[in-house]
Structures are given as C-alpha cells and as structure tokens.
Short mmCIF file of C-alpha atoms in Angstrom, two decimals:
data_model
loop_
_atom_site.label_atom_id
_atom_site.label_comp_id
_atom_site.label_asym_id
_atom_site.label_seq_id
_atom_site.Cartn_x
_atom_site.Cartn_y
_atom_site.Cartn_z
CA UNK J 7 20.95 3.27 -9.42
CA UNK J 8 21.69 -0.49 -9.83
CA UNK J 9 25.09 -1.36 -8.74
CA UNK J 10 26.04 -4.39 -11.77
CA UNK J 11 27.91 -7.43 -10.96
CA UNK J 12 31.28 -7.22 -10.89
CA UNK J 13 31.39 -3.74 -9.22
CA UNK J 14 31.56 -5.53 -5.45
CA UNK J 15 33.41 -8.69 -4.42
CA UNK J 16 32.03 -11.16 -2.37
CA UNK J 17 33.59 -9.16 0.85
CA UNK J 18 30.85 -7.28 0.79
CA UNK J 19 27.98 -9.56 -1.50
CA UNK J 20 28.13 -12.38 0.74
CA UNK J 21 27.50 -10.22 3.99
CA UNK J 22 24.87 -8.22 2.31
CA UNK J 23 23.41 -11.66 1.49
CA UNK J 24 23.63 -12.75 5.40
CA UNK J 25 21.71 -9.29 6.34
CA UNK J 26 19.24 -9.51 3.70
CA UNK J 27 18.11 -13.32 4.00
CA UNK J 28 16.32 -13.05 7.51
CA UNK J 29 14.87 -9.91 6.43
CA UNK J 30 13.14 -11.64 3.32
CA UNK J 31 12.23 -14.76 5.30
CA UNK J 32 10.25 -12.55 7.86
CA UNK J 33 9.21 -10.22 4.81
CA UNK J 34 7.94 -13.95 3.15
CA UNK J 35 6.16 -15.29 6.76
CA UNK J 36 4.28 -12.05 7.54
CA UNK J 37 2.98 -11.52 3.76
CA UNK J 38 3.10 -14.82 2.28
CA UNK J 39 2.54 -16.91 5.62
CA UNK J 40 -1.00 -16.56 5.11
CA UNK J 41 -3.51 -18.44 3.02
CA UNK J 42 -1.49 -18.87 -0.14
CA UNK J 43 -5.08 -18.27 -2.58
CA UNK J 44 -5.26 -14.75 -0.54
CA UNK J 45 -1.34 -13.50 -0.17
CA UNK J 46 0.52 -14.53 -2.99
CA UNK J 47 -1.61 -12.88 -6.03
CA UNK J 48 -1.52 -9.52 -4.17
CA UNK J 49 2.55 -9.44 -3.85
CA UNK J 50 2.34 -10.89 -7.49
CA UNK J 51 -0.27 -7.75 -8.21
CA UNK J 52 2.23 -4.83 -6.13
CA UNK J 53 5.36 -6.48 -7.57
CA UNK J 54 4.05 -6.26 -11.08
CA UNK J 55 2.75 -2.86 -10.08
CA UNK J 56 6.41 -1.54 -8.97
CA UNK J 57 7.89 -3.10 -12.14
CA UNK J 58 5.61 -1.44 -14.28
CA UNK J 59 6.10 1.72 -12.99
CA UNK J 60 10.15 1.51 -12.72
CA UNK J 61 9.59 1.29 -16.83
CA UNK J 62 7.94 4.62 -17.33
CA UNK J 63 11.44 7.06 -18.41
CA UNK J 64 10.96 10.25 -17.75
CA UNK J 65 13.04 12.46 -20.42
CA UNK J 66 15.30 14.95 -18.99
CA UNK J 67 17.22 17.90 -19.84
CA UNK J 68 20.42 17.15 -22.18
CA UNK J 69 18.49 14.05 -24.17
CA UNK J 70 19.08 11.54 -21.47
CA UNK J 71 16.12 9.80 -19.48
CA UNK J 72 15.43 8.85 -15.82
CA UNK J 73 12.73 6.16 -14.45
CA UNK J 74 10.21 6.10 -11.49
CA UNK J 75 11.32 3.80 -9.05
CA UNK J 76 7.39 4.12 -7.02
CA UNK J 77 8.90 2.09 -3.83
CA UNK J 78 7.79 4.88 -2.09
CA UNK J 79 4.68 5.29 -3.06
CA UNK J 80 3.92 1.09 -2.05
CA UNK J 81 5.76 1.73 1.29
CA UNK J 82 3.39 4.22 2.16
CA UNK J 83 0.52 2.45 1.45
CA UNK J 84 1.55 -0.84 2.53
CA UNK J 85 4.66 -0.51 4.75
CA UNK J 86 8.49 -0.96 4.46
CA UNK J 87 8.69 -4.55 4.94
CA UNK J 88 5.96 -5.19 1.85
CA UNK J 89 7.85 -2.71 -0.08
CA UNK J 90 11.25 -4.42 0.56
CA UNK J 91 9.37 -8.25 -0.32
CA UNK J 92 8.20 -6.34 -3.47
CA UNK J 93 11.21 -4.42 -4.33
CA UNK J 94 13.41 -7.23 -4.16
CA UNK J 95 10.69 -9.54 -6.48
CA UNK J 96 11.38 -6.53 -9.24
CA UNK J 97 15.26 -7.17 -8.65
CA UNK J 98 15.19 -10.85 -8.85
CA UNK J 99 12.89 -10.61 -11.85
CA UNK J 100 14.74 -7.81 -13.62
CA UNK J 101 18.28 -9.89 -13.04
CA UNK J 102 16.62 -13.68 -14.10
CA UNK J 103 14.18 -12.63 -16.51
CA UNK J 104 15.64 -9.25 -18.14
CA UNK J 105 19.28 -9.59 -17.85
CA UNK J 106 19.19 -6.15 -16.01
CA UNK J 107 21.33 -5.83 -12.36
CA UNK J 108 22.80 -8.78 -11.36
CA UNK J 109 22.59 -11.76 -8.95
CA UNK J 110 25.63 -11.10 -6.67
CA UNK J 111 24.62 -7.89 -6.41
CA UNK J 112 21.01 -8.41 -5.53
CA UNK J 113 20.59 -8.42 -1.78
CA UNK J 114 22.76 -4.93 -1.97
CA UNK J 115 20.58 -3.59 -4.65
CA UNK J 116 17.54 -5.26 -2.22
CA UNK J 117 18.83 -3.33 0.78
CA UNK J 118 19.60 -0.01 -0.78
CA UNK J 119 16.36 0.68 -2.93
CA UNK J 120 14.05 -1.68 -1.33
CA UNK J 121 14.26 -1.03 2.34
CA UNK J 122 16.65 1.49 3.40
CA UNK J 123 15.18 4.42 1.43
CA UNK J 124 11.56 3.47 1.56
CA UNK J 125 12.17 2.93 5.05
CA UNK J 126 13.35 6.15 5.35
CA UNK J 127 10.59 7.98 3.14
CA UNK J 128 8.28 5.85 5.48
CA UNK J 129 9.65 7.23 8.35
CA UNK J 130 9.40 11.13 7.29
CA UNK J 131 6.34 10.52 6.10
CA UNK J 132 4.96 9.29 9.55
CA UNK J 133 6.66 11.90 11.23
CA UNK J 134 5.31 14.99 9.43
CA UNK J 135 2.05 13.94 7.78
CA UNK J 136 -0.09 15.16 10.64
CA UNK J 137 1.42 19.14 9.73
CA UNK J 138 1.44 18.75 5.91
CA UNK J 139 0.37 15.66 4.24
CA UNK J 140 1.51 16.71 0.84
CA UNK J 141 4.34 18.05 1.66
CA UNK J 142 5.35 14.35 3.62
CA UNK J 143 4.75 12.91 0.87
CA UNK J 144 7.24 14.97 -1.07
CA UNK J 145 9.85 14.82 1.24
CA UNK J 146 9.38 10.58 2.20
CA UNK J 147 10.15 10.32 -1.58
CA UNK J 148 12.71 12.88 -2.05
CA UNK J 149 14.36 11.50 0.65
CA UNK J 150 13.77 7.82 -0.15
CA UNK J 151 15.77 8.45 -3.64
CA UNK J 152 18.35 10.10 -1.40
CA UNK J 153 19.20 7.68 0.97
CA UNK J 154 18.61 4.73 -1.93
CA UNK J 155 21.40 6.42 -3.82
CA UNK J 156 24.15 7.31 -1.27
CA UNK J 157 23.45 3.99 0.33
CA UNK J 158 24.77 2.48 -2.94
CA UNK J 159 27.45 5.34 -3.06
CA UNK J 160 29.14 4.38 0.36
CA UNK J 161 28.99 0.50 -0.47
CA UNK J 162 30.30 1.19 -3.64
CA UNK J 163 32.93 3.48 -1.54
CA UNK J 164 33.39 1.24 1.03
CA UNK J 165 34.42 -1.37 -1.65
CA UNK J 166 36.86 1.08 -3.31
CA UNK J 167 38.60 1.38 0.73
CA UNK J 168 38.83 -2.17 0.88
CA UNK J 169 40.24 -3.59 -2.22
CA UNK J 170 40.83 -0.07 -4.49
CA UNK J 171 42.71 -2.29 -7.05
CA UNK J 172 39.39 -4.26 -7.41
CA UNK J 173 37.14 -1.13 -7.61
CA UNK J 174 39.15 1.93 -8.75
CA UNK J 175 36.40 4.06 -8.62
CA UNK J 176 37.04 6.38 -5.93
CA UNK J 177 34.04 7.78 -3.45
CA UNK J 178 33.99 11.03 -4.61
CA UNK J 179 33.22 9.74 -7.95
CA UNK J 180 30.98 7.29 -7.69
CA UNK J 181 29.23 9.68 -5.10
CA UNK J 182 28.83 12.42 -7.56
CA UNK J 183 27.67 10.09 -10.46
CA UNK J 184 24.66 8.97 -8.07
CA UNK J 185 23.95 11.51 -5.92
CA UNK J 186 23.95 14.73 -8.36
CA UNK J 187 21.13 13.15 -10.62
CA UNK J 188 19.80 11.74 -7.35
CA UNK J 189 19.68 15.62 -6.01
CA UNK J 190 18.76 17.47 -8.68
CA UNK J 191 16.50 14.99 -10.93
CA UNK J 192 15.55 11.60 -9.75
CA UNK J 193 14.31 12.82 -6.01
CA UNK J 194 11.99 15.79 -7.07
CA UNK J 195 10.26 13.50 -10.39
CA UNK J 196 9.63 10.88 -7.51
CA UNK J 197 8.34 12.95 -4.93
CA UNK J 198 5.92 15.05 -7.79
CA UNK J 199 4.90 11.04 -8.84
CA UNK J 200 3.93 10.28 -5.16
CA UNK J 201 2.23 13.37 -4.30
CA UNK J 202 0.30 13.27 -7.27
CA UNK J 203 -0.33 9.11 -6.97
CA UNK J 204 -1.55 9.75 -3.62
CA UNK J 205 -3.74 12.64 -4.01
CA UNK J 206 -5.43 10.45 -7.04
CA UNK J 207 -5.92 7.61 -5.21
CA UNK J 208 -7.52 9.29 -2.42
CA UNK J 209 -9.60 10.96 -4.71
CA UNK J 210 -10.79 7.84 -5.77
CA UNK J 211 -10.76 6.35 -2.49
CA UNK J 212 -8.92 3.51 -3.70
CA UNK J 213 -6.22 3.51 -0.49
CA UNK J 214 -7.88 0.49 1.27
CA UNK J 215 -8.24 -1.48 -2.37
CA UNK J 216 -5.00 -3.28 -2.16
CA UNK D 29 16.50 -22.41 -27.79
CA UNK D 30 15.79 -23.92 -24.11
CA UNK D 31 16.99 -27.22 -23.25
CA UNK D 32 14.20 -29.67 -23.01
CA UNK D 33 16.11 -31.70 -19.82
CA UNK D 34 15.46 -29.65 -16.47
CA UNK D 35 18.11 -31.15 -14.75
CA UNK D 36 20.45 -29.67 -17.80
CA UNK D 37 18.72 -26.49 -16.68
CA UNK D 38 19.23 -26.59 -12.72
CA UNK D 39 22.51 -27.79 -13.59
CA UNK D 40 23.76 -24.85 -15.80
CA UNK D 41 21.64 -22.21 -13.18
CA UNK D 42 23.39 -23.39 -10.28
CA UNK D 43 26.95 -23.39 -12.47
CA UNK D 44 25.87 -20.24 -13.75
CA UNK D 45 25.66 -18.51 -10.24
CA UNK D 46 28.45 -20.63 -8.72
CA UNK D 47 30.76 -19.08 -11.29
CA UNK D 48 28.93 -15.33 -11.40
CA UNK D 49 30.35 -15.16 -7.21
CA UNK D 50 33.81 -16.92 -8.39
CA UNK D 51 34.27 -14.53 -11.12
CA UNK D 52 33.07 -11.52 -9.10
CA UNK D 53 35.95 -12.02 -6.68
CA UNK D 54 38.83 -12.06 -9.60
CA UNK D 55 40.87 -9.49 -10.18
CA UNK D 56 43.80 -11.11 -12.36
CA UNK D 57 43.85 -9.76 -15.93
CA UNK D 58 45.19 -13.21 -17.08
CA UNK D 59 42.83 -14.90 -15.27
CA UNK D 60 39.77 -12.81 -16.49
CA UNK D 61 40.90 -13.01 -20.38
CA UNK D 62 41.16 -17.16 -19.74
CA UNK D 63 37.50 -17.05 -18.37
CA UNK D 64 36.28 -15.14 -21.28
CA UNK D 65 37.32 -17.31 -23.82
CA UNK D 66 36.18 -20.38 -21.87
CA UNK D 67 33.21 -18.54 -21.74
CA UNK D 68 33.20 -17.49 -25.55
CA UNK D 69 33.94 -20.94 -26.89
CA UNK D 70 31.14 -22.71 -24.24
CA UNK D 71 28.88 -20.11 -25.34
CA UNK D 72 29.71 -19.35 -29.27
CA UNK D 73 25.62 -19.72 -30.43
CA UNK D 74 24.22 -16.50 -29.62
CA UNK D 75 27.47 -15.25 -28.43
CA UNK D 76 26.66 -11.80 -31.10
CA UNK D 77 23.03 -11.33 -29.32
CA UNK D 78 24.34 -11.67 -26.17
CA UNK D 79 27.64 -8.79 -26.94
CA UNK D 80 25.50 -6.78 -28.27
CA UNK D 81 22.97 -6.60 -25.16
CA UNK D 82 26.04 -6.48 -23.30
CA UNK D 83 27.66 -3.16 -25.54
CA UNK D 84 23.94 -2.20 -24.99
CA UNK D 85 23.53 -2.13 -21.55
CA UNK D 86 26.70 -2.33 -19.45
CA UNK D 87 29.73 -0.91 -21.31
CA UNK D 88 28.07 2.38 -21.16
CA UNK D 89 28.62 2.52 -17.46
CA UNK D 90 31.73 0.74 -17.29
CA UNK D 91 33.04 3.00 -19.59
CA UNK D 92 32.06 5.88 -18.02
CA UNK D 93 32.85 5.50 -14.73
CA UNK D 94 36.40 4.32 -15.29
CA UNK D 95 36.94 6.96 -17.85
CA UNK D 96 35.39 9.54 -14.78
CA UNK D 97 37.66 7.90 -11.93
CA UNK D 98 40.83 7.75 -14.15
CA UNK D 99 40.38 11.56 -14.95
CA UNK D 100 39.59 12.41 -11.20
CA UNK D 101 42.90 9.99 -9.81
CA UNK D 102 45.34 11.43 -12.81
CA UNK D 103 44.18 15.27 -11.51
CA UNK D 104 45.23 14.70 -8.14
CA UNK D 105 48.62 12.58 -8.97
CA UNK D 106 51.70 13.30 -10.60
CA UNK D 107 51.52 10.66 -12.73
CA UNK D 108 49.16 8.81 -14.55
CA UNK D 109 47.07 6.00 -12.71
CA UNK D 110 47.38 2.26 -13.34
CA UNK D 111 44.99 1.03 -16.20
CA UNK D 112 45.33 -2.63 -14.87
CA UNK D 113 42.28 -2.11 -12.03
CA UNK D 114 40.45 -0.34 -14.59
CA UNK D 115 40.52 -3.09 -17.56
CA UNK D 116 40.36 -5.50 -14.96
CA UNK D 117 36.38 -3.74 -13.56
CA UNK D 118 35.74 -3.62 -17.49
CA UNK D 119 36.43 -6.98 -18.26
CA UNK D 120 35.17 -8.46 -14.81
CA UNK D 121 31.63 -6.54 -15.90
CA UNK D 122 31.08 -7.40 -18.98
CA UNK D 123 32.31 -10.80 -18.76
CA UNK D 124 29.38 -11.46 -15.85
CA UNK D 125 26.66 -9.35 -18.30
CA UNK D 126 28.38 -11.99 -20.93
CA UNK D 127 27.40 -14.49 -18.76
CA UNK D 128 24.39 -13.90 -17.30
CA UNK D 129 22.62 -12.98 -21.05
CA UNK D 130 24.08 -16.44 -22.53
CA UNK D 131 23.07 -18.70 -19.74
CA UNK D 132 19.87 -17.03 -19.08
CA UNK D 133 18.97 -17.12 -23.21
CA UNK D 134 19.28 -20.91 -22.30
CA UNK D 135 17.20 -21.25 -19.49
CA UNK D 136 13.84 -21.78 -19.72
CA UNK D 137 13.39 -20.42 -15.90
CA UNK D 138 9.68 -21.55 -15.22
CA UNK D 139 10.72 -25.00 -15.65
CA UNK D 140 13.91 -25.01 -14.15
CA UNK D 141 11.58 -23.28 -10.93
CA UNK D 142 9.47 -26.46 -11.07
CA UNK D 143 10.15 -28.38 -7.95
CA UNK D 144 9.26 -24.96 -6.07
CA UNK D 145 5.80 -24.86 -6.47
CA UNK D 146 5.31 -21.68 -4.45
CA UNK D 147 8.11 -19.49 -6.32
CA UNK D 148 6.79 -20.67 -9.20
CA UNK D 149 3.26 -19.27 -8.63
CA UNK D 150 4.56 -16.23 -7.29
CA UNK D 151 7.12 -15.35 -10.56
CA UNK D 152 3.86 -16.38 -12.69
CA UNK D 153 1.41 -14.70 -11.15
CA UNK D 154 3.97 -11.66 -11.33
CA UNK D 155 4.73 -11.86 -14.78
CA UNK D 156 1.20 -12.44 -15.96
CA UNK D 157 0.57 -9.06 -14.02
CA UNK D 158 3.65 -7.57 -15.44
CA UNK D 159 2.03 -8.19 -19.41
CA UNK D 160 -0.98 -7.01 -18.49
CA UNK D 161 -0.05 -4.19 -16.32
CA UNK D 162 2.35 -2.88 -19.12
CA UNK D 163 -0.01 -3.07 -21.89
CA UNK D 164 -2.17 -0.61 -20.26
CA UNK D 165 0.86 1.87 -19.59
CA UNK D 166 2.04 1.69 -23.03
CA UNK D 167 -1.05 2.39 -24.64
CA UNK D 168 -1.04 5.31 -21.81
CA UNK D 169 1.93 6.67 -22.87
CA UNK D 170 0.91 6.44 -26.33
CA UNK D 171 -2.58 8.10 -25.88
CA UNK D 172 -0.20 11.27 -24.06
CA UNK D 173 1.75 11.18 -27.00
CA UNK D 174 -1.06 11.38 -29.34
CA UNK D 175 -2.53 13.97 -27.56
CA UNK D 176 0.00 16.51 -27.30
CA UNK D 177 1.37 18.30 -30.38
CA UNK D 178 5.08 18.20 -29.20
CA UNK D 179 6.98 15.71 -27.36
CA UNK D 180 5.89 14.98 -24.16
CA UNK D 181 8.64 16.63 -21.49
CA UNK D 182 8.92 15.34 -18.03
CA UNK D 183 5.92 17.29 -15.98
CA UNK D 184 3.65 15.76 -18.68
CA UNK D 185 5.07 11.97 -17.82
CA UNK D 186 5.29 11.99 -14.35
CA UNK D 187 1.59 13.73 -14.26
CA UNK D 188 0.63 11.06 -16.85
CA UNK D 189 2.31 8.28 -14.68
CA UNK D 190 0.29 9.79 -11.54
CA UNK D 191 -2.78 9.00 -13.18
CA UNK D 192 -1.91 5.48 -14.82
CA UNK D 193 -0.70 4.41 -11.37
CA UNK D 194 -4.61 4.40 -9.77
CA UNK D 195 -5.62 2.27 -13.21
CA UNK D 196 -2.55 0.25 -12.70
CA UNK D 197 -3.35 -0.50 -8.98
CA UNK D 198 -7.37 -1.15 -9.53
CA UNK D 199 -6.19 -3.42 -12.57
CA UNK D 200 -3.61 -4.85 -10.50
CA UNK D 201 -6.10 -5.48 -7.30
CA UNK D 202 -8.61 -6.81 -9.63
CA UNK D 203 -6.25 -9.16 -11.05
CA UNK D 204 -5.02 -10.38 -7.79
CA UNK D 205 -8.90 -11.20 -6.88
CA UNK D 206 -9.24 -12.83 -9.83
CA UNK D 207 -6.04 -14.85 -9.86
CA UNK D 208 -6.78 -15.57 -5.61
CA UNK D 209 -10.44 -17.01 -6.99
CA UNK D 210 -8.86 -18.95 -9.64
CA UNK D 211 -6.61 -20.63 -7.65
CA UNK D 212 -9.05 -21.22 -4.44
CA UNK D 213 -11.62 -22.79 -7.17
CA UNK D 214 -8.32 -25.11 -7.86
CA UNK D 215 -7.86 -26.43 -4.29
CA UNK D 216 -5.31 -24.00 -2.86
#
C-alpha cells in the first residue's frame, strides 16, 4: 500500500508535509512531552511492535503474499493519535533504515495508513462496540484497510488529474490495483488478526499493560 | 563502508533529500537520463547492490502499473498512448530507489542523528526493540512451520500472528520498563 517516491510531485508532497507536521508535533507533545525515562521507551516498544508485525506475510491464493499492517489493533488500544506517532516511526524507519517507501512520500504514506484509516477503524469501533464487540473489531479493521487504501488511491488519482503526463496512471487503475486486494484480501486477514489479538489479550488481561 | 566524518554524513543526507524532492518534481526524459548518470558515476561502488535491490523491490511495481495503465488508456483510444510519461514514472522511480539505497548504504544514520539526542534515543530504543521483537516472531513462525506437516496457509498465520502479538506486546512492555529504568538510573 506504500505509494514510492517518484509516484507524486511535490504539488501534492509538500502540502501533505504542511498537514502532517502539526499533527506529529502534537502527536510528539502529548506522548513524548512527558518524562522522557517514562514516554519514549514505550513509543520505541509500540513502534517496534507495529514494525514487527507489518513483517509477518501472510501467503495468499495464486503464490503471492500480503502483510499485517496491526495499526488497528494499536489504535484501539491506545488511540489514533499514538497510532499515527507510531505508524509514521515504522515509515520513517522503513524509508532511512530499510530502503522501503520513500521520504517525499512519507507524510502521505503517514496520513493514509497511520491516521486516516485507524482513525476510521477507531471510530467504528467506538460506535458499535457496545452491540457487538467482536464484530467492531472486525469491521474498525476492515474498514481501516479500506479507507488506508482508497485514501492512497484518490491521492494517487488526484495526482494523475493534475499533472497526467507526470503520473499516467489513471484512477481507475490505480484504484483497482489497491482497492481489489484491499476488498477481498488485505481487510478480512486484518480484521481476523484484530479480533483474534484482542480476544487474546483480554484473555490474558494484558489491555492495561502498555 | 560509512564515512568516518559526520559532517560528510549530514552533508550527503541533507543533499540526498534536497535532490530526492528536486528529482521527484522532473518529468523531462533528458533531464532524468542526465541525473542518472550523474548519479551512476557519483555512486559507481556498490552501484550493482544497490540495482539489484532496486530490480528487487521497485521495478516490479513500476512495471506493472505502467504496463496496467498503458493497456487500460490504449482500450479506450484509437491509438496507442504516449510511452514518454510512462518511461519518464519508470525512470523517475527507480532513479530515487537508486538513490536512496546508495546514499543510505553510506550513511551511518545513528551518527549522522547525533546532535539530536532525543531522535536518537527514540530510533535506538526502536530498533533495539525491533531485533528483539523479531527474533521472537521468527522463531514463531518457524515453530508453526515445524509443527504442521504442510505449508502453513493464511488462517494458520494470521491465527499464529494473533497469538505472537500478546508475547510481542508483554516482551515489548517489558522492554520499555526495562529500557525507562535504564535510562532513569542514567540521569534522564
């Protein structure tokens, strides 16, 4: 689902950048603010976590794989805004240390998968965990892959409107490409991972650990 | 190798991302080629490693979605599409992945992080976690593996991954502890 450099100019990069940057600074102040010997090893710990977990490849069908993503899953138990701080950590990480993503691309990438869909998995989860907590969970990550992936499809789109002899790719294309995996694939191994991850780690009462 | 000056590393970061925004705005075919071999004669040690990562890991996509989008604009037109905008994404892409894996093989990214103290702690503490945290997944994903007399398909992952994720998070609060009583213990 990462968009690589070179796929967007800096039309859209740099604003992504501008809408990103106060969201990380008041991501940073409210879970880094504190007591640096308390805050920073536990966003080290859920970053790490969220890394981890986006290596585990699930094979599919046709001798391809997919990966957990498990944003979710840390929005849910720690809220958007830690998921976004954390999200964004893998990113930067993946792009400096790994070579995988990209640097232009990063608050996009940021934005897409780290706060719009957790955000909205977050949301649905909140909304319909009182009727059928399982079934929240489900949906908040079914949905969360959803909105991650046709977030990147209309900025990918939008980029294609702007300047198609920079990006050639049309919507409908780029669309399909992420959303059809996205629909059938990504969106129902994440929500089994969260539904399962939860129901473990209430089993073991370990919600409140982190 | 890394350099052994800093500065030489800040230097080449900051050039490094400087040029990876320049480049990403370019659409010129002449312009892209002339950047690639600047590129290819500033960066000939390691230049195989880094084309191969980049064969690896990018062209796949490149390829694919330009070879999807040039099917899906030739079925709706009378004529074939352009190739220019296409070669152009290609070589914009890989040139960037070229880029990033050269500069980045020369980096040595904890020190260039140096005079940010906090950032520093924060990519350490993360990638400490990160070993640690994926040495008990792989040996995870071995022990399913080991376990099962065919190869695992993807119920048996995610279900395994369920379960990993609680070790991973007690490991990775444990950890945290740890690493937040180390560094109290060391003034912070």
């Amino acid at each position: 689902m990462h968009v690589p450099d070179g796929f967007l100019s800096p039309a859209i990069t740099l604003p992504a950048y501008a809408a990103a940057a106060p969201l990380w600074a008041l991501a940073a102040r409210r879970h880094l603010g504190r007591d640096a010997a308390d805050a920073l090893p536990v966003v080290g710990a859920l970053t790490a976590l969220a890394f981890v977990v986006q290596t585990i490849a699930i094979p599919v069908p046709g001798g391809t794989s997919t990966h957990l993503v498990g944003v979710t899953l840390l929005a849910l138990l720690h809220g958007p805004l830690l998921a976004f701080l954390c999200e964004s950590l893998v990113l930067l990480l993946q792009a400096l240390f790994f070579g995988a993503g990209g640097v232009t691309v990063l608050a996009v990438n940021a934005l897409a998968m780290g706060l719009l869909g957790p955000l909205a998995g977050w949301a649905v989860h909140r909304l319909l965990r009182r009727r059928a907590q399982r079934a929240a969970a489900f949906l908040g990550a079914w949905i969360s892959m959803q909105v991650a992936a046709g977030a990147v499809a209309l900025v990918l789109g939008l980029q294609h409107r702007i300047a198609p002899e920079y990006f050639p790719v049309p919507f409908a294309v780029s669309a399909t490409a992420l959303l059809v995996p996205s629909l059938a694939v990504t969106g129902l191994v994440e929500g089994l991972y969260t539904v399962l991850a939860l129901a473990l780690l209430r089993k073991a009462d370990l919600r409140g650990v982190a | 190798m890394a350099s052994p000056d800093p500065r030489r590393e800040r230097l080449l970061l900051a050039g490094w991302l400087a040029a990876a925004f320049a480049l990403s705005a370019v659409t010129d075919l002449r312009a892209l080629g002339l950047a690639a071999l600047a590129a290819a004669v500033a960066f000939r040690r390691g230049m195989a490693r880094a084309l191969a990562r980049v064969a690896r890991l990018v062209l796949p996509v490149t390829l694919a979605m330009s070879a999807l989008s040039w099917a899906f604009l030739r079925l709706g037109a009378p004529a074939a599409p352009p190739l220019q905008p296409f070669l152009a994404l290609a070589a914009r892409t890989l040139l960037l992945a070229f880029l990033a894996f050269s500069v980045l093989a020369r980096v040595n990214l904890l020190r260039a992080l140096a005079p940010w103290p906090a950032a520093t702690r924060l990519v350490v503490v993360a990638l400490a976690q990160i070993h640690a945290l994926r040495l008990l997944a792989t040996e995870s994903a071995d022990g399913l593996r080991s376990r099962l007399p065919r190869r695992p398909g993807p119920l048996d992952v995610v279900r395994n991954a369920s379960g990993i994720t609680a070790a991973l998070l007690v490991l990775a609060v444990r950890n945290a502890r740890e690493v937040s009583d180390a560094m109290r213990s060391r003034g912070f």
